Coordinates of N, CA and C in Angstrom, one line a residue:
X1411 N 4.9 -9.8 12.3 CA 5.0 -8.4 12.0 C 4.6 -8.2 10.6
X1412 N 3.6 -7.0 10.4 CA 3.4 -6.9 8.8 C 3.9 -5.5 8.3
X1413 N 4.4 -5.2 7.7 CA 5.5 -4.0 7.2 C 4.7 -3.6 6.1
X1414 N 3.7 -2.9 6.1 CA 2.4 -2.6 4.7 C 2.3 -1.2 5.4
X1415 N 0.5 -0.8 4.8 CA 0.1 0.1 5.2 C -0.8 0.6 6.1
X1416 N -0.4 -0.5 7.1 CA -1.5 -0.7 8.3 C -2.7 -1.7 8.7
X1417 N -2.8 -2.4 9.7 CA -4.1 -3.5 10.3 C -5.3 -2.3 10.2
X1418 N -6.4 -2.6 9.9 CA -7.8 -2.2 10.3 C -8.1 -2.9 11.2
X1419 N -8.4 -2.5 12.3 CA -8.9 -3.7 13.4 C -10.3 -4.1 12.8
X1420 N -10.6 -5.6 12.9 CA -12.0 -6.4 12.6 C -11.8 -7.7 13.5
X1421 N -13.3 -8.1 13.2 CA -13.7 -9.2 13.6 C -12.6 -10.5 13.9
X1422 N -12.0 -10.6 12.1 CA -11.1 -11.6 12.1 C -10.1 -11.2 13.0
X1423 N -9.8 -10.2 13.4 CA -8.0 -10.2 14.3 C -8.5 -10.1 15.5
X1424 N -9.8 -9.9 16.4 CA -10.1 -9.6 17.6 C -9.3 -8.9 18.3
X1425 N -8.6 -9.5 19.1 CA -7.8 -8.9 20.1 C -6.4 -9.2 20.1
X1426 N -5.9 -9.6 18.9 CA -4.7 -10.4 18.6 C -3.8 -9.1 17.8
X1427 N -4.0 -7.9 17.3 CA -3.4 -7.0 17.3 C -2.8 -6.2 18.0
X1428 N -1.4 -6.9 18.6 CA -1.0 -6.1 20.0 C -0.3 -5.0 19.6
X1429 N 0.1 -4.9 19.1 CA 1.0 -3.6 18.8 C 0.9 -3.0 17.8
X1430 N 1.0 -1.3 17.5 CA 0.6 -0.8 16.0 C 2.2 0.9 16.3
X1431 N 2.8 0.5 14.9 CA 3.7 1.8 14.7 C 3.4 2.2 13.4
X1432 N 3.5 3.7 13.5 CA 3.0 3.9 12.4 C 4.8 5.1 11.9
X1433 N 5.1 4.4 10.9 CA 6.4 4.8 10.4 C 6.7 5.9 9.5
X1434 N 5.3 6.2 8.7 CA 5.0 7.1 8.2 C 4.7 8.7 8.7
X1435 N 4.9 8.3 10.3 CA 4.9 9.6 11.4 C 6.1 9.5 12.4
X1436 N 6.8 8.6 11.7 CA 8.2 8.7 12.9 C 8.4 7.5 13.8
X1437 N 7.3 6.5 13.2 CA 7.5 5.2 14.3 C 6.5 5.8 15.4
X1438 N 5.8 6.6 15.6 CA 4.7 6.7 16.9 C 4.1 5.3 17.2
X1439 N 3.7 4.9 18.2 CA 2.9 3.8 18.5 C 1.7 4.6 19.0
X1440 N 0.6 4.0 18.2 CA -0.3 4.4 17.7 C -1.5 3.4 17.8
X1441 N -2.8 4.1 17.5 CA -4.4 2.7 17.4 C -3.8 2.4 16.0
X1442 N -4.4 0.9 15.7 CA -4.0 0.6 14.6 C -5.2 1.0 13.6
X1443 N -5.2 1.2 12.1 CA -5.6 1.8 11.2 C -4.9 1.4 9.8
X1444 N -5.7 1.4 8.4 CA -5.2 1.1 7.5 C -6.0 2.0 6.7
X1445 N -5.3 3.3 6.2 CA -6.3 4.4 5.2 C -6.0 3.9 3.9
X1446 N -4.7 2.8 3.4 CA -4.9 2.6 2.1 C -5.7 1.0 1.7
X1447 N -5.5 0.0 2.6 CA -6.2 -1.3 2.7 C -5.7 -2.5 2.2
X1448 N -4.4 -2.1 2.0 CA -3.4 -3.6 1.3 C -3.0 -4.3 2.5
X1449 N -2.4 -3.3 3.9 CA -1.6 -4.6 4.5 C -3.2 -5.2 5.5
X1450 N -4.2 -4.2 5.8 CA -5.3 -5.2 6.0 C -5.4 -6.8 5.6
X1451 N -5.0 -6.7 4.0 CA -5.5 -7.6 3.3 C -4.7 -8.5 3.8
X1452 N -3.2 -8.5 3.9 CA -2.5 -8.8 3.6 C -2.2 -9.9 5.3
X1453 N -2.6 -8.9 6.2 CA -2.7 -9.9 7.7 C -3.7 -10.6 7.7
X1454 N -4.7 -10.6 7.1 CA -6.4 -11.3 6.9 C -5.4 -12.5 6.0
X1455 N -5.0 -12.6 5.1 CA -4.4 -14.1 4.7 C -3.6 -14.6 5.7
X1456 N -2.8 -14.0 6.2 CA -1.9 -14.7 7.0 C -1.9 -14.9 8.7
X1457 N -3.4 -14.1 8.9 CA -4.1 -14.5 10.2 C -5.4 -14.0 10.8
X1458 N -5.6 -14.3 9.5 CA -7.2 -13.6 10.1 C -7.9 -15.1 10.7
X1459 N -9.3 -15.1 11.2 CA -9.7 -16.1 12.2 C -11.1 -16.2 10.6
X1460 N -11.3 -15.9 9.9 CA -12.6 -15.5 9.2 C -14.0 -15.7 10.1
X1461 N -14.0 -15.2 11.0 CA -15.2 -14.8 12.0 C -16.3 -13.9 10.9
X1462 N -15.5 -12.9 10.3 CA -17.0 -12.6 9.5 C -17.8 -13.2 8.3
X1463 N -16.9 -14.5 8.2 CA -17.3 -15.2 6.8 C -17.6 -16.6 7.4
X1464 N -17.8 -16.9 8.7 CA -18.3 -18.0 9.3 C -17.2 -19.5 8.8
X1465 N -15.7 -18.6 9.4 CA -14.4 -20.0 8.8 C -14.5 -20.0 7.0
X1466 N -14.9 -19.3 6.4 CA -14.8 -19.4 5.2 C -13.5 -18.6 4.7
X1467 N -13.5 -17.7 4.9 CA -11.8 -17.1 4.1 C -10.8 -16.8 5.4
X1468 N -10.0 -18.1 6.0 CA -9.5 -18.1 6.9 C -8.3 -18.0 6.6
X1469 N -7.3 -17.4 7.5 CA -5.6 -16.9 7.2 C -4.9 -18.6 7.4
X1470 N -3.8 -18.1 7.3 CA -3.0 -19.3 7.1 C -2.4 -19.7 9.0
X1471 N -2.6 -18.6 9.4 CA -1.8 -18.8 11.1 C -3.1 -18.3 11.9
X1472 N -4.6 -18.4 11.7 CA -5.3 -17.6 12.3 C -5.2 -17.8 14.1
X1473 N -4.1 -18.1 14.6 CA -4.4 -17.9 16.3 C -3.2 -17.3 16.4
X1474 N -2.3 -16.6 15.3 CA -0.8 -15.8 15.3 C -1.7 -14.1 16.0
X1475 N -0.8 -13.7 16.4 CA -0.7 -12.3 16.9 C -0.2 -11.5 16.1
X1476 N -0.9 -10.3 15.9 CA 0.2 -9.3 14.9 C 0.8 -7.8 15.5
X1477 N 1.8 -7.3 15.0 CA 2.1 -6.5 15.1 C 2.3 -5.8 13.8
X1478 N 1.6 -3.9 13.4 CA 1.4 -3.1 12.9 C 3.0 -2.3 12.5
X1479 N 2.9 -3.0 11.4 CA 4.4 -1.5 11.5 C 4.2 -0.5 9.9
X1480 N 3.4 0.3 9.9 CA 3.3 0.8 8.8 C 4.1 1.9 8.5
X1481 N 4.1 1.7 7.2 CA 5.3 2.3 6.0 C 4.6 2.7 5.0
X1482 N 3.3 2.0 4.9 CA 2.8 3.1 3.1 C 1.5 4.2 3.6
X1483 N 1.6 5.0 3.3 CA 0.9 5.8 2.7 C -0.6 5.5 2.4
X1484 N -2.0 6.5 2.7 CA -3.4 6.2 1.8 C -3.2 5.8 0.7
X1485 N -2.3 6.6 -0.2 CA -2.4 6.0 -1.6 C -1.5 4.8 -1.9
X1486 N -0.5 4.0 -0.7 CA -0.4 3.1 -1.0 C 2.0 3.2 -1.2
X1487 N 2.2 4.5 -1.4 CA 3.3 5.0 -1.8 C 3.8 4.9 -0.4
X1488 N 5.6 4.8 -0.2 CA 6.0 5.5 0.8 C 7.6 5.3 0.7
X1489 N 8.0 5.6 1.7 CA 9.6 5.7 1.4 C 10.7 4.5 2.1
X1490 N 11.7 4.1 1.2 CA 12.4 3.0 1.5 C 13.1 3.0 3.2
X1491 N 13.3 4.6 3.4 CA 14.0 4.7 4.8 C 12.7 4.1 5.6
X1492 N 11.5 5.0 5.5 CA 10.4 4.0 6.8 C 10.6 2.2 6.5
X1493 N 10.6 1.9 5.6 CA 10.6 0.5 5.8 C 12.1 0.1 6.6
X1494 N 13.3 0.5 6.1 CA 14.1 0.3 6.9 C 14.0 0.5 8.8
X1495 N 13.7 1.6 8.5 CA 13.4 1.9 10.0 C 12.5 1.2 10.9
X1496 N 11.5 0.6 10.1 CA 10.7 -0.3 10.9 C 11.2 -1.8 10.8
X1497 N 12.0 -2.3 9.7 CA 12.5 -3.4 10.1 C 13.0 -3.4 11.1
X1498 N 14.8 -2.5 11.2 CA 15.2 -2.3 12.3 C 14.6 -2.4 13.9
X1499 N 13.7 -1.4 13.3 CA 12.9 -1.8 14.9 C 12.1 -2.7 15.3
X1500 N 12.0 -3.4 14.8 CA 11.2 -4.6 14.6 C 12.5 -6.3 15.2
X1501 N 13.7 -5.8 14.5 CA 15.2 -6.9 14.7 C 15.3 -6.4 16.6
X1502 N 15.5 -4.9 16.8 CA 16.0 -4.8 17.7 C 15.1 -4.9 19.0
X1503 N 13.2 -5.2 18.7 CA 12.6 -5.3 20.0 C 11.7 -6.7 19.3
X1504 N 12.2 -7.6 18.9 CA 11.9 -8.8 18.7 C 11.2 -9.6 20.1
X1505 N 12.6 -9.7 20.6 CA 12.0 -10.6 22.0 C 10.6 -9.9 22.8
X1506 N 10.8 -8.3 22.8 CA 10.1 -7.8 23.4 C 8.7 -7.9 23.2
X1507 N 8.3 -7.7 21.6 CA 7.4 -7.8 20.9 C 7.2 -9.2 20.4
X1508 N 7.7 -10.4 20.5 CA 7.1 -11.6 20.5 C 7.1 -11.7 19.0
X1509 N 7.9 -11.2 18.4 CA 7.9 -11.3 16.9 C 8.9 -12.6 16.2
X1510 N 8.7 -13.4 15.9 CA 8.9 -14.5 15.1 C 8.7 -14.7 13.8
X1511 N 8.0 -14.0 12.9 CA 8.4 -13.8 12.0 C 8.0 -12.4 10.9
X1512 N 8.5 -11.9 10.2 CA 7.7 -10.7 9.6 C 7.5 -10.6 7.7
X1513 N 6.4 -10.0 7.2 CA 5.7 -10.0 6.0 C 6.2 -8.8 5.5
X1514 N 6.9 -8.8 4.8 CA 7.3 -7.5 3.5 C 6.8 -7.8 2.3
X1515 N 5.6 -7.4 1.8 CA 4.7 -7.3 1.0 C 4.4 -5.9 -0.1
X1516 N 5.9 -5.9 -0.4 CA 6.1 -4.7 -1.0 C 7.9 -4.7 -1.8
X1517 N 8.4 -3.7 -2.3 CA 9.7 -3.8 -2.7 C 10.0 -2.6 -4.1
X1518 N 11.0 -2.3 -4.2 CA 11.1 -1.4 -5.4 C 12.0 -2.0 -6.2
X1519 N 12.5 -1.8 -7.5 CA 13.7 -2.3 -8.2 C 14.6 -2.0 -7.8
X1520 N 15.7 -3.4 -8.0 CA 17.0 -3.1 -7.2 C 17.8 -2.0 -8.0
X1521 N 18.6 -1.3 -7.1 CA 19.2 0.7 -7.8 C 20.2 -0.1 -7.8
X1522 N 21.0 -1.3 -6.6 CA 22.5 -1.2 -6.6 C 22.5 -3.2 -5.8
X1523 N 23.7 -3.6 -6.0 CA 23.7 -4.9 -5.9 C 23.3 -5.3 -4.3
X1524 N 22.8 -6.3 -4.3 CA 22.7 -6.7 -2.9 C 23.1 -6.2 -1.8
X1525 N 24.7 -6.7 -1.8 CA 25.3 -6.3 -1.0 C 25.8 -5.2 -0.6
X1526 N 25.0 -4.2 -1.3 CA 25.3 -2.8 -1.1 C 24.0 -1.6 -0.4
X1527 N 22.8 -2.6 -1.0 CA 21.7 -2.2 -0.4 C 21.3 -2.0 0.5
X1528 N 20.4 -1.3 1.8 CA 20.7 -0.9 3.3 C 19.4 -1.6 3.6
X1529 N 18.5 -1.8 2.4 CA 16.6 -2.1 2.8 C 17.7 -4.5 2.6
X1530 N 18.2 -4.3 1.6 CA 18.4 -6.4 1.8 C 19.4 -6.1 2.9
X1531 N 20.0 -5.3 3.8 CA 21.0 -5.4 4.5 C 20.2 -4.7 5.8
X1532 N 19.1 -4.6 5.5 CA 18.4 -4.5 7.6 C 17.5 -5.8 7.1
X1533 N 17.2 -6.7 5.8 CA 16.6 -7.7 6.2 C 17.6 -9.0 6.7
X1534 N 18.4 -8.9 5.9 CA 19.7 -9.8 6.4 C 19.9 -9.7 7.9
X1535 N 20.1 -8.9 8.5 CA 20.1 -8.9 9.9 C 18.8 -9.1 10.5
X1536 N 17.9 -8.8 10.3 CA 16.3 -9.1 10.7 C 16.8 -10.8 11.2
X1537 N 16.9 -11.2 9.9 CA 17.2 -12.8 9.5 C 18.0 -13.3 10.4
X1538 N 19.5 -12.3 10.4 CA 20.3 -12.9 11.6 C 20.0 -13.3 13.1
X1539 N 19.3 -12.2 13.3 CA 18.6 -12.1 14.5 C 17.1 -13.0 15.1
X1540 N 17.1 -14.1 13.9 CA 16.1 -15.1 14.2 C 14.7 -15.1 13.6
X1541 N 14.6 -13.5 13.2 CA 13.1 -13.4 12.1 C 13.5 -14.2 11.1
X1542 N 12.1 -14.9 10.9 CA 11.6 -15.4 9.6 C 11.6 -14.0 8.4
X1543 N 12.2 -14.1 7.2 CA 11.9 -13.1 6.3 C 10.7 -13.4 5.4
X1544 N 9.8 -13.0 5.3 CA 9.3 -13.2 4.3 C 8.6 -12.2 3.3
X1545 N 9.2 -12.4 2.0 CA 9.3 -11.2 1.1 C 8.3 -11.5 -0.4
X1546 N 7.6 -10.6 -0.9 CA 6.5 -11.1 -2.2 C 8.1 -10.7 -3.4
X1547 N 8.2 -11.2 -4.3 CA 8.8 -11.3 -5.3 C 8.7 -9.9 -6.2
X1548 N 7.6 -9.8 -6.5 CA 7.6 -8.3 -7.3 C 6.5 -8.5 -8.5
X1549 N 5.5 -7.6 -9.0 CA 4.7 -7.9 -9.9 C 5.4 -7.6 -10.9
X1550 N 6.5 -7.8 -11.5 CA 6.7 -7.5 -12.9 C 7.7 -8.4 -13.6
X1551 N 6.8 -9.4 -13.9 CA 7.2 -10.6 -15.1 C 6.4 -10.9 -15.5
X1552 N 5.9 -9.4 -16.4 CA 5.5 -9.4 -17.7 C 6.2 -8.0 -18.4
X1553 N 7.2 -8.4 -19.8 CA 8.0 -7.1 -20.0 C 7.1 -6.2 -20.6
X1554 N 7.1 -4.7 -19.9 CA 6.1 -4.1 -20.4 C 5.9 -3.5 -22.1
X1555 N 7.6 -3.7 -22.6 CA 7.2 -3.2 -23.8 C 6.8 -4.6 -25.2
X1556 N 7.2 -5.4 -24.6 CA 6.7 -6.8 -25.7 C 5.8 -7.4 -25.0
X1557 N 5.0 -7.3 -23.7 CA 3.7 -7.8 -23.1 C 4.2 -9.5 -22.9
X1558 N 5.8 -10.0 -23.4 CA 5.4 -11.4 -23.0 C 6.5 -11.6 -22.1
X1559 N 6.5 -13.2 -21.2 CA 7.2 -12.9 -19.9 C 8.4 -12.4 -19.7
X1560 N 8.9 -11.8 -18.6 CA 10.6 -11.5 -18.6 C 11.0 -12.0 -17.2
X1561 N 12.5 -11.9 -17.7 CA 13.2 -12.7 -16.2 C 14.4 -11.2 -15.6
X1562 N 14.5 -11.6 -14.6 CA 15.5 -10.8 -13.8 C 14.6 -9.7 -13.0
X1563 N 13.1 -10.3 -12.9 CA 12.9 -8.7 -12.4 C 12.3 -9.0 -11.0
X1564 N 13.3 -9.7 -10.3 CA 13.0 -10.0 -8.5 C 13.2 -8.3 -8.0
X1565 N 12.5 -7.9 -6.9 CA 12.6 -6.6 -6.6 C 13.5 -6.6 -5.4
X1566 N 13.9 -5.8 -4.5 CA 14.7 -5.3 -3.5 C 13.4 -5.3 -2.4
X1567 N 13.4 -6.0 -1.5 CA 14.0 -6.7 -1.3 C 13.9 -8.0 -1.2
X1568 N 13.6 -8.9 -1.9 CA 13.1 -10.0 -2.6 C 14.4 -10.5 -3.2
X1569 N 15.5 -9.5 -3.3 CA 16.8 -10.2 -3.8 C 17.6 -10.4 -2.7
X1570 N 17.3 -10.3 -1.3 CA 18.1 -10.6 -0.3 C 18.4 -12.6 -0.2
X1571 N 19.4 -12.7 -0.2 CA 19.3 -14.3 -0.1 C 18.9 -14.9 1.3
X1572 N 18.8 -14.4 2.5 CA 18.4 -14.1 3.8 C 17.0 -14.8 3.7
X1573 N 16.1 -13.9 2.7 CA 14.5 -14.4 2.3 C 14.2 -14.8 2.1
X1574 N 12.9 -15.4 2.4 CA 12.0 -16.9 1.4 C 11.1 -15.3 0.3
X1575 N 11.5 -15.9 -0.3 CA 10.9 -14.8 -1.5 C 9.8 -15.6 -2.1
X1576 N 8.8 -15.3 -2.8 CA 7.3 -15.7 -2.9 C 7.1 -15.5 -3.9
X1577 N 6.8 -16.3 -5.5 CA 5.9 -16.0 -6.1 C 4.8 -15.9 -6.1
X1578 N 4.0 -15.9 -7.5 CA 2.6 -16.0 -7.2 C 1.8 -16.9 -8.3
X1579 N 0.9 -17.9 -7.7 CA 0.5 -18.8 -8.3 C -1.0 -18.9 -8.4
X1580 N -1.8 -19.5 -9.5 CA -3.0 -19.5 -9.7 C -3.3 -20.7 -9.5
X1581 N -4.3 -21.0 -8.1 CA -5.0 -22.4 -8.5 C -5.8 -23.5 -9.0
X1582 N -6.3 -22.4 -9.5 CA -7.7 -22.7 -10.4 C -8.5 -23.0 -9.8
X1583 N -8.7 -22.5 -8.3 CA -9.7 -22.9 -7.5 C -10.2 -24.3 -7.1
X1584 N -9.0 -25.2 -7.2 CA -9.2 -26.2 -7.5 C -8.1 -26.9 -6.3
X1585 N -8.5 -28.1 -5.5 CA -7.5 -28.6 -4.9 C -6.1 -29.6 -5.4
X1586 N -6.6 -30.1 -6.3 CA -5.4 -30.7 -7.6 C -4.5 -29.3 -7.9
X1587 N -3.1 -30.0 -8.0 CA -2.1 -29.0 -8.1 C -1.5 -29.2 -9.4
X1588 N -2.4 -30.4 -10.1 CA -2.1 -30.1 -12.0 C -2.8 -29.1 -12.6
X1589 N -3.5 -28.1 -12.4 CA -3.6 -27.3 -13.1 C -2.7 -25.9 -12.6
X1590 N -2.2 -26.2 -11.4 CA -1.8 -24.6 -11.2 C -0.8 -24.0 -12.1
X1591 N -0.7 -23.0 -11.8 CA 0.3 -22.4 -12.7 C 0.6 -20.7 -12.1
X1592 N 2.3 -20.8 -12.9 CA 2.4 -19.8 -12.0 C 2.1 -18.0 -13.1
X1593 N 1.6 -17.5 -12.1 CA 0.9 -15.8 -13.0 C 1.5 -15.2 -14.0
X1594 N 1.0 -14.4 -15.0 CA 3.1 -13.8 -15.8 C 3.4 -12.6 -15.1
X1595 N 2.2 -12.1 -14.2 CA 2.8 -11.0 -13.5 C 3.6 -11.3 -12.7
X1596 N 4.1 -12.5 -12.7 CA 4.8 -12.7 -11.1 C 6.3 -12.6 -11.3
X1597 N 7.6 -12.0 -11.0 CA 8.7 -11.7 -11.3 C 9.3 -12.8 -11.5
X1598 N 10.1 -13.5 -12.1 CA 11.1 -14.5 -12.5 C 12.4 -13.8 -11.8
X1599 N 13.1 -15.1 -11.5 CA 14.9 -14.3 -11.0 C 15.1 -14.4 -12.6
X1600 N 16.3 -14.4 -12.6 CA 17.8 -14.9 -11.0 C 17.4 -13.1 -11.0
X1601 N 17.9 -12.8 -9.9 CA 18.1 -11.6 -9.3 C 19.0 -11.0 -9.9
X1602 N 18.9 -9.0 -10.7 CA 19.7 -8.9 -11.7 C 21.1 -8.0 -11.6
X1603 N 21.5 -8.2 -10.7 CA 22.8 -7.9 -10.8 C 23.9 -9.1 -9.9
X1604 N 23.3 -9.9 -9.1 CA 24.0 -11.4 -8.7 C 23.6 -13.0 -9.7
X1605 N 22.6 -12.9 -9.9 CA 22.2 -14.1 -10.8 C 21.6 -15.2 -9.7
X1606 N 21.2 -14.5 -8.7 CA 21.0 -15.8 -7.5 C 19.4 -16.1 -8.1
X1607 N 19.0 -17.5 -7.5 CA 18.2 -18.3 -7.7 C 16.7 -17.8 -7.1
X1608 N 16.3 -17.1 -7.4 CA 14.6 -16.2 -6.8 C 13.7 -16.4 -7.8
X1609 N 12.7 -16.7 -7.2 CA 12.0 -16.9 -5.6 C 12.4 -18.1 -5.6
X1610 N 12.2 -18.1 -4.0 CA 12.0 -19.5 -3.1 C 11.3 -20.2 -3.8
X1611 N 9.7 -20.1 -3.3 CA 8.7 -20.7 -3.1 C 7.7 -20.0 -4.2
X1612 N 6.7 -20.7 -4.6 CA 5.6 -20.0 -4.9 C 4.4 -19.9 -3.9
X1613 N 3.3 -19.4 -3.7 CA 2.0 -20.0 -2.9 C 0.9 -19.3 -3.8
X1614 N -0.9 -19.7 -3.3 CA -1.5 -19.1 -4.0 C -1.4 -17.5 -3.9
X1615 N -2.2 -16.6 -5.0 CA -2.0 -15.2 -4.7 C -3.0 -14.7 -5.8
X1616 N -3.9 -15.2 -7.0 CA -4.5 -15.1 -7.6 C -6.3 -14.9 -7.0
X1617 N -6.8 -13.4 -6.6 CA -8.0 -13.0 -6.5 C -8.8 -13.7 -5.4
X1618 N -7.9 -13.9 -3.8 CA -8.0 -14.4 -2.6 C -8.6 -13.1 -1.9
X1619 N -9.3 -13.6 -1.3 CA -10.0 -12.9 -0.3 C -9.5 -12.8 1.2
X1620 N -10.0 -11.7 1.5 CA -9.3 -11.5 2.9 C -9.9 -10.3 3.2
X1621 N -9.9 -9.9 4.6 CA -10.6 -8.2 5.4 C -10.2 -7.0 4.6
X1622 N -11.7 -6.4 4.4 CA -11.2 -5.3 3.7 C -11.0 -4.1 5.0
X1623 N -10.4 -3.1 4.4 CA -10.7 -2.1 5.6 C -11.4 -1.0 5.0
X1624 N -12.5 -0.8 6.0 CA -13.2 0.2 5.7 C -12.7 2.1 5.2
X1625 N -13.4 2.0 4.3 CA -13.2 3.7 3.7 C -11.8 3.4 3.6
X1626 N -10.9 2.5 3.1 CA -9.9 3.0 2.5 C -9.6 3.1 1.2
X1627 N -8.7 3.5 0.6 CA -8.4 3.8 -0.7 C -8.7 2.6 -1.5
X1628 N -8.4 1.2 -1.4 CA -8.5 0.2 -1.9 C -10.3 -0.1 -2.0
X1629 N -10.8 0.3 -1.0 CA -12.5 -0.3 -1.1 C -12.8 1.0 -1.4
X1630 N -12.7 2.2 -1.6 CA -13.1 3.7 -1.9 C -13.3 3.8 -3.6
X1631 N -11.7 3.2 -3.9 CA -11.9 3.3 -5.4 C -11.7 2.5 -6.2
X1632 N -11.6 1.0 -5.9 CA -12.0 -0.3 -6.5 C -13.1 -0.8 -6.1
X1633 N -14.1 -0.4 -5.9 CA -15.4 -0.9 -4.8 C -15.9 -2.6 -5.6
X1634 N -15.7 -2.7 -7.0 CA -15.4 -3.9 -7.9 C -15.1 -5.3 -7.2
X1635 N -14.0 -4.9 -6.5 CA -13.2 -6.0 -5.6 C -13.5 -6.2 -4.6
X1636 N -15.1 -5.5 -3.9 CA -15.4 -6.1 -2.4 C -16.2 -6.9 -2.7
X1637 N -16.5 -8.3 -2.3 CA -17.6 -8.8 -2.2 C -18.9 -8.7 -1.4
X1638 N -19.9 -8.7 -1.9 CA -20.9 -8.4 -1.7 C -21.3 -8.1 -0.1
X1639 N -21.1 -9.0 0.7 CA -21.1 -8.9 2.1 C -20.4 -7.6 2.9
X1640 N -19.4 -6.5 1.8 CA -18.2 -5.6 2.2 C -17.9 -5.8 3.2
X1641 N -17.4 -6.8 3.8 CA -16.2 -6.9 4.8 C -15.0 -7.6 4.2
X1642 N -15.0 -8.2 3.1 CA -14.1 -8.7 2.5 C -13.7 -8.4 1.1
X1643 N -12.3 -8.4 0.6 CA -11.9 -8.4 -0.2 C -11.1 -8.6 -1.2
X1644 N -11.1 -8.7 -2.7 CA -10.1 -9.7 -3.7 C -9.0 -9.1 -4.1
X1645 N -8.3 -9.5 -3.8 CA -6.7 -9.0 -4.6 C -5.9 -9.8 -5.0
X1646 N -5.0 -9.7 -6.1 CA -4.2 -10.9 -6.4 C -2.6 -9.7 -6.6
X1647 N -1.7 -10.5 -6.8 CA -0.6 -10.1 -6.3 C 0.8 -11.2 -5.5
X1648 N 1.6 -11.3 -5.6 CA 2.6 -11.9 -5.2 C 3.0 -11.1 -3.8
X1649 N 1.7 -10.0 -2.9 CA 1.8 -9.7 -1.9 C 1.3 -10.5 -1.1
X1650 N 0.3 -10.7 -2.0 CA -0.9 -12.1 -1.5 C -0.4 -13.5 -1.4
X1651 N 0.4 -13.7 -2.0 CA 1.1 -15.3 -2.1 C 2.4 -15.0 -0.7
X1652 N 2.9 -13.8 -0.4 CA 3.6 -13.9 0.8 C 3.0 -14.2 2.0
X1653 N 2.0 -13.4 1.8 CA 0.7 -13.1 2.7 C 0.5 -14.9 3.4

């Protein structure tokens, strides 16, 4: 399940997009579509088949099935309740929908402690209920007013302990893992009002390719970041390393 701004149906997903909600209208089940182009990107890493790049920018589960549950907005914005609401519904028709694990590729700063939260407390139950969580960390560890790194700034919900939380790492394009390193935009824990130990994991996320969707906001007005072929495109981000 990808909790973003919607699949664009392409090449790479064929017929493996079985289900699309769109949360941003009430949870309708709906054709699937992506007017802003992040969670596109974001199912193209983590299951696209790269059919239009001939196996060259292939997802990490390319024979996984997905399910559409969008929550943001063209421009990319949307509200904490749709995400709740589509987790939830996502925990409560799991078996139905064949869902085994889901991508939250997104998060705001934490307002109130964990355990008070209702977005780390429908992923906690997600979790209970046998979903895989998996959550991007947050772009911001780099402090914006001294430009050099800072810690505590894991986002909500990235502070749920439930989650594999995800940094984001650079690999220098390189298969040797002595040069990687990890981004400064990438959030450092401990998580700031528990002190818990975030992120998990790092993975790559530094200017990866993956399905663009057409005429969306993302290829409309970074046109910069499609490559040449425009069916694909670069983004970096610790959505991309969840991804």
């Amino acid at each position: 399940a990808i909790v973003d701004s919607g699949i664009a149906p392409s090449a790479d997903f064929g017929n493996r997009i079985t289900a699309f909600y769109d949360f941003t209208q009430g949870g309708i089940s709906t054709q699937p579509y992506d007017d802003y182009g992040h969670g596109t990107h974001v199912a193209g890493l983590a299951a696209g088949s790269g059919a239009m790049s001939g196996g060259l920018y292939t997802g990490v589960a390319p024979g996984a099935h997905l399910i559409g549950l969008k929550v943001l907005t063209g421009t990319g914005g949307g509200y904490t309740s749709d995400v709740i609401s589509a987790v939830e519904f996502a925990t409560i028709n799991r078996a139905a929908l064949g869902i085994n694990i889901m991508n939250l590729s997104l998060g705001h700063p934490p307002f109130e402690p964990a355990a008070t939260d209702p977005l780390v407390e429908a992923v906690n139950n997600a979790s209970a209920a046998g979903i895989v969580m998996i959550v991007s960390a947050g772009n911001v560890g780099t402090n914006p007013t001294t430009g050099i790194v800072g810690y505590g700034g894991i986002l909500s919900p990235g502070n749920a302990r439930s989650a594999i939380t995800v940094a984001s790492e650079d690999t220098n394009y390189t298969v040797e893992r002595t040069d990687d390193h990890i981004l400064p935009y990438s959030s450092r824990g401990p998580t700031w009002y528990e002190g818990y130990s975030k992120p998990d994991i790092t993975a790559p996320g530094h200017r990866l390719a993956a399905p663009a969707a057409p005429g969306s906001y993302l290829v409309t007005t970074h046109p910069n970041l499609v490559l040449s072929n425009g069916n694909y495109l670069r983004l970096t981000g610790t959505s991309m390393a969840a991804a």
